[in-house]
Amino acid sequence: MINTPKFPVSHEDRHLLCQEEVDGPLQGILEQATMHGWGTLETITAMEEVLRNLRLAYMHVDDDPKDSNEGHAFIHGRGGKENP
């Protein structure tokens, strides 16, 4: 579970709190993948690629990625300039 931010957007340590909040769920994904036979580094590499694609898909969104469904379609090859 990811908690609500404790700091305003302007706070200099907000990014650190966000890292702490997403660490647990990412560790959980890694643990599940390795329990099902995927290699640790293989899984981390896959996660990095997915995150890179998410960053590309959501670069055009100003404040809140959940406000746009276009990014989700882009990730799954159903939209965007690179995957028409």
Tab-separated table of C-alpha atoms in Angstrom:
chain	number	residue	atom	x	y	z
A	1	MET	CA	0.000	0.000	0.000
A	2	ILE	CA	1.234	3.470	-0.847
A	3	ASN	CA	0.398	6.258	1.582
A	4	THR	CA	-0.639	9.823	0.849
A	5	PRO	CA	2.248	12.317	0.591
A	6	LYS	CA	3.140	13.945	3.905
A	7	PHE	CA	4.883	16.876	2.237
A	8	PRO	CA	3.622	19.492	-0.230
A	9	VAL	CA	4.862	19.338	-3.823
A	10	SER	CA	7.307	22.155	-3.097
A	11	HIS	CA	9.039	20.284	-0.236
A	12	GLU	CA	12.660	19.391	-1.053
A	13	ASP	CA	12.382	15.864	0.409
A	14	ARG	CA	9.080	14.869	-1.184
A	15	HIS	CA	10.868	12.752	-3.802
A	16	LEU	CA	12.599	10.779	-1.022
A	17	LEU	CA	9.282	10.011	0.636
A	18	CYS	CA	7.888	8.864	-2.710
A	19	GLN	CA	10.876	6.532	-3.143
A	20	GLU	CA	10.233	5.061	0.291
A	21	GLU	CA	6.563	4.520	-0.547
A	22	VAL	CA	7.173	2.723	-3.856
A	23	ASP	CA	10.095	0.655	-2.569
A	24	GLY	CA	7.932	-1.902	-0.758
A	25	PRO	CA	5.595	-2.621	-3.683
A	26	LEU	CA	8.550	-2.878	-6.078
A	27	GLN	CA	10.307	-5.282	-3.703
A	28	GLY	CA	7.078	-7.299	-3.635
A	29	ILE	CA	6.995	-7.520	-7.429
A	30	LEU	CA	10.639	-8.575	-7.472
A	31	GLU	CA	10.012	-11.240	-4.848
A	32	GLN	CA	6.971	-12.611	-6.708
A	33	ALA	CA	8.867	-12.753	-9.991
A	34	THR	CA	11.852	-14.583	-8.504
A	35	MET	CA	9.549	-17.033	-6.710
A	36	HIS	CA	8.046	-17.847	-10.097
A	37	GLY	CA	11.380	-18.518	-11.746
A	38	TRP	CA	12.445	-15.174	-13.138
A	39	GLY	CA	15.989	-14.054	-12.367
A	40	THR	CA	16.531	-11.095	-10.059
A	41	LEU	CA	18.534	-9.010	-12.537
A	42	GLU	CA	16.279	-10.135	-15.387
A	43	THR	CA	13.280	-8.839	-13.448
A	44	ILE	CA	14.964	-5.580	-12.477
A	45	THR	CA	15.895	-5.008	-16.129
A	46	ALA	CA	12.300	-5.651	-17.168
A	47	MET	CA	11.063	-3.243	-14.508
A	48	GLU	CA	13.510	-0.588	-15.735
A	49	GLU	CA	12.226	-0.989	-19.295
A	50	VAL	CA	8.611	-0.727	-18.183
A	51	LEU	CA	9.435	2.388	-16.150
A	52	ARG	CA	11.308	3.919	-19.093
A	53	ASN	CA	8.265	3.329	-21.305
A	54	LEU	CA	5.961	4.792	-18.665
A	55	ARG	CA	8.140	7.899	-18.478
A	56	LEU	CA	7.922	8.315	-22.256
A	57	ALA	CA	4.196	7.738	-22.263
A	58	TYR	CA	3.500	10.234	-19.507
A	59	MET	CA	5.951	12.980	-20.475
A	60	HIS	CA	3.081	14.973	-21.978
A	61	VAL	CA	0.956	14.808	-18.821
A	62	ASP	CA	1.392	17.923	-16.685
A	63	ASP	CA	0.418	16.930	-13.171
A	64	ASP	CA	-1.292	13.595	-12.806
A	65	PRO	CA	-0.622	10.522	-14.978
A	66	LYS	CA	-3.929	8.945	-13.934
A	67	ASP	CA	-5.725	11.762	-15.768
A	68	SER	CA	-4.683	10.303	-19.124
A	69	ASN	CA	-5.467	6.899	-20.581
A	70	GLU	CA	-3.235	7.603	-23.574
A	71	GLY	CA	-0.121	6.646	-21.645
A	72	HIS	CA	-1.515	3.221	-20.787
A	73	ALA	CA	-2.365	2.566	-24.438
A	74	PHE	CA	1.119	3.671	-25.496
A	75	ILE	CA	2.762	1.212	-23.105
A	76	HIS	CA	0.801	-1.677	-24.531
A	77	GLY	CA	1.469	-0.825	-28.167
A	78	ARG	CA	-1.921	0.707	-28.918
A	79	GLY	CA	-0.985	4.289	-29.527
A	80	GLY	CA	1.713	6.901	-29.635
A	81	LYS	CA	4.043	7.862	-32.452
A	82	GLU	CA	6.274	4.814	-32.104
A	83	ASN	CA	3.435	2.249	-32.124
A	84	PRO	CA	0.624	3.497	-34.389
